[in-house]
Amino acid sequence: MFFNYLTVALRSIFRNKLTSFINIAGLALALTCAMLITFYVVDELSYDRHHPHADRLYRVTRYFYDQDGNASLRLANVAPPIGMLLRNDFPEIETLFRMLPLNTTVTLREEGHEDKSFREPNILVSEPEIFDIFQVNLKEGNKATALEKPGTMVLSEAMAEKYFGTTQVQGKTLEIFGFPVQITGVFESFKPQTHVHPDFLISFSTLNDSTIYGRRRLETNWGNNSFGTYILLKEGEDANALEAKFPDFLDRHFGAFVRGLNPDNSDFKASKSTSLQLQKIPDIHLRSHLDDELEPPGNINNVYLMSMIGLFIMLIASFNFINLSTAQATRRAKEVGIRKVAGAFRLQLIRQYLSESVMIALFACAMAIAAGFFALDWLNAFTGKSIAITEQLSLLFFFVAGAIVVGALAGLYPAVVISSFKPAVILKGTPRGGKASLRKALVVVQFSISIVLIIATAIIFSQLQYLNNKQLGYAKDQVITLPYYQQLNDNYEAFYNELVRHNAITNAGRSSRIPTGRLLDSMGAQIRKGDSLQSVGVRLSYIQVDHDFFDTYAIPMVAGRNFSKDVRTDDSLGYVLNEAAAHALGYEAADDLVGQEFLYGGVKGSIVGVVKDFHFESLHQTISPMVFFVRQPAYNNLSVQVSGTNFQEGLNQLENVWREFLPGRLFEFTFLSERYRNLYESETKQSQLFTGFALLAIFIACLGLFGLATFNTLQRIKEIGIRKVLGASVPNILALLSREIVLLVVLANVLAWPVAWYFMDTWLDSFAYRIGMNFGLYLLAGLGAVAVALFTVSAQTIKAAMTNPADTLRYE
């Protein structure tokens, strides 16, 4: 019996080649899309779940609050004393480790060979307990001793090959921090599905050296929140119960520390200004959006969105299958009648037609797997992942089973409809193939989904255009940024003069951070009010700059003056604020702020100027109140403004001067405009994804329209012939056949617009600066959908309208 079903199914598929091709192609496209989305979603959901005891692993995070109790800063890392004190105070913690991420230069010095020097962004200075908490596989070395002594480290296989050309490197040294660090082991690279990917692990005890960090600072520095702190709870311990003890912990330690520095602040309560949280390690990648993540995290909303898109596209393809199958039913009516007269039961007919739909689904599945094999390279390149299809075999088996289920469900309704035909009615004439209302509803749903995707694509693209064209308040084009090395401090003036001597270099400035970065640094501030200095009550982020920073970025002053090399106190006691800071301090007129006595970070000075507001961070954030001051040595970045007309000459001049003054340092630079574009890389990829999926959804939906047009034409072919005999023109008939399609697409717009408005307005709210909702985009998307629908059905309607009535009425 099975082979009979199979034989008949294959004959039917090859007999109706066009319909079968459309069904298979539509399902194959949808299944390919679903397969790639499944690979992506499963990969995203698997982050950090491979670590031993992943269900008991947590990261300690820290929030800071303003005077109104709002979180002004959310940090993934905490101050170094916190980890040490947590370890001492809470027996619930089985083990804990701290790590400090670094971005610095690593040098290989070998006698008789030229030095190899590279700036490495993925260095972790870590306590040895990292081996107990993370899954770190050592290829060489002993976990018990590898990070025990100061000045030792383990490195990844990739770094061993990069510097030495072999992984047999135990006992060799690399220069970091200006002195040799001995290699005690080699580890396998961390899995891609991990929120951190170090290339070097340096022993934490190395930081005890006062020239690097110092033991005292590790024990007392509550302001440097740069240390990742991870804990493993003992079995049976409740993370929420431990977290509830943190406010008292902060009051006991941090509060006492602050009161010790400021005896006048005896009523300071630490838990009102800052808090600690425990964050599950597997939640970091998708559910953490803190201000200083080690690597750009994912987003659980993107996972939900991709899953919904995959589901929608599968629904659209299934709807097409139903539409085309019911349209095809009229052509198979006599076959059904003869089978029933010959004694076929309804259940047998249902099995027959279900076997055909499953067969089509399996053909589509085979095509999807083949297409997915080639498309996986695109997915990896687009997402930055390294998914291998050989590692997804279990998913492929699940995928094949899912395709069978989809084929059966999609073919169930047509099978029931076809098998319900009555032989007496069939052999007299052609029956109607199922309820028209269902087919119309399916088309409306298809186009509603497609229109939502089109609108989302248009709004995302418009917002990106707005972000890229918005005036930021500083010159981002023609600016080159480089790391600044403290060895330049003693001869920086000579370096600067040599740079600007060439007319292709406009200016150069130093700073602790540069625009497009995050404003993570702040200290306590006080301003003169009446007879005393009073706390300002708001968070003021600071940037350490030199005298040429504002000129390099063309940031104008609105009151007072810039820092001056002729005023010696500017280097230690002068402050410049931005307009947002002036407003936050209660000054409506920036001029009134100039000359005011101001204390910041314990240093009392005066405000010499106010700069115009500019967007230091991305446009997701509002402009923060900022303080600028000149103090050395604290610069991390060098910004160089190059003339637009002589850009290549300026770049060559910069490289020559760099090599002259910093012969041992790599000449590594980035364009600030490129850094700015990278701020919106996620949104750019979303736009590209929506564009691709919208086109795919429209294409598959059009296949459904083709099926509906085919069915309508077959149902009304004699009516069309009679109308033509009675004098109807071709345009009249085209309007008659197209009216229903237009009404369906208009109804799809009515349903799609509110949905698109809600979701896209919510998405735009994630930006502090955004476009308004443009009704023209909605109207354009609706008209475009109507035009595409009319174009799709035009082939069938024109063919029907041009048919000779004699051919359609000859049997009447």
mmCIF file of C-alpha atoms in Angstrom, residues 525-534 536 540 559-561 563 569-570 573-577 581-583 585-600 603-610 627-628:
data_model
loop_
_atom_site.group_PDB
_atom_site.id
_atom_site.type_symbol
_atom_site.label_atom_id
_atom_site.label_comp_id
_atom_site.label_asym_id
_atom_site.label_seq_id
_atom_site.Cartn_x
_atom_site.Cartn_y
_atom_site.Cartn_z
ATOM 1 C CA ALA A 525 32.067 67.104 42.669
ATOM 2 C CA GLN A 526 31.378 70.212 44.760
ATOM 3 C CA ILE A 527 30.705 73.810 43.737
ATOM 4 C CA ARG A 528 30.721 77.061 45.685
ATOM 5 C CA LYS A 529 27.248 78.066 46.833
ATOM 6 C CA GLY A 530 27.202 80.957 49.239
ATOM 7 C CA ASP A 531 29.918 80.576 51.845
ATOM 8 C CA SER A 532 30.681 76.896 51.339
ATOM 9 C CA LEU A 533 31.330 74.156 48.802
ATOM 10 C CA GLN A 534 28.304 71.908 48.358
ATOM 11 C CA VAL A 536 26.398 68.899 43.193
ATOM 12 C CA LEU A 540 29.601 64.369 36.255
ATOM 13 C CA ALA A 559 31.550 80.810 27.554
ATOM 14 C CA GLY A 560 34.959 81.523 29.030
ATOM 15 C CA ARG A 561 38.016 80.104 27.353
ATOM 16 C CA PHE A 563 42.784 75.629 28.523
ATOM 17 C CA THR A 569 47.334 76.730 36.911
ATOM 18 C CA ASP A 570 45.179 75.394 34.058
ATOM 19 C CA LEU A 573 43.400 73.595 38.840
ATOM 20 C CA GLY A 574 41.412 74.503 35.716
ATOM 21 C CA TYR A 575 38.128 72.892 34.699
ATOM 22 C CA VAL A 576 35.995 73.108 31.561
ATOM 23 C CA LEU A 577 32.380 71.896 31.671
ATOM 24 C CA ALA A 581 26.813 70.094 33.185
ATOM 25 C CA ALA A 582 26.000 73.803 33.509
ATOM 26 C CA HIS A 583 22.272 73.045 33.310
ATOM 27 C CA LEU A 585 24.272 72.506 38.231
ATOM 28 C CA GLY A 586 21.387 74.935 37.905
ATOM 29 C CA TYR A 587 23.005 77.575 35.685
ATOM 30 C CA GLU A 588 20.824 78.726 32.821
ATOM 31 C CA ALA A 589 23.492 81.104 31.496
ATOM 32 C CA ALA A 590 26.857 79.437 30.868
ATOM 33 C CA ASP A 591 28.667 82.752 31.481
ATOM 34 C CA ASP A 592 27.539 82.673 35.133
ATOM 35 C CA LEU A 593 29.447 79.430 35.655
ATOM 36 C CA VAL A 594 32.828 80.765 34.513
ATOM 37 C CA GLY A 595 35.103 81.609 37.431
ATOM 38 C CA GLN A 596 33.129 79.615 39.998
ATOM 39 C CA GLU A 597 35.137 77.696 42.592
ATOM 40 C CA PHE A 598 34.850 73.995 41.816
ATOM 41 C CA LEU A 599 36.158 70.835 43.492
ATOM 42 C CA TYR A 600 36.376 67.573 41.572
ATOM 43 C CA VAL A 603 41.170 68.826 43.723
ATOM 44 C CA LYS A 604 39.908 72.369 44.266
ATOM 45 C CA GLY A 605 40.164 74.784 41.354
ATOM 46 C CA SER A 606 37.929 76.967 39.212
ATOM 47 C CA ILE A 607 35.877 76.712 36.040
ATOM 48 C CA VAL A 608 37.620 78.492 33.155
ATOM 49 C CA GLY A 609 35.169 77.748 30.356
ATOM 50 C CA VAL A 610 32.064 75.981 29.057
ATOM 51 C CA VAL A 627 34.000 67.784 33.201
ATOM 52 C CA PHE A 628 37.294 68.250 31.354
#
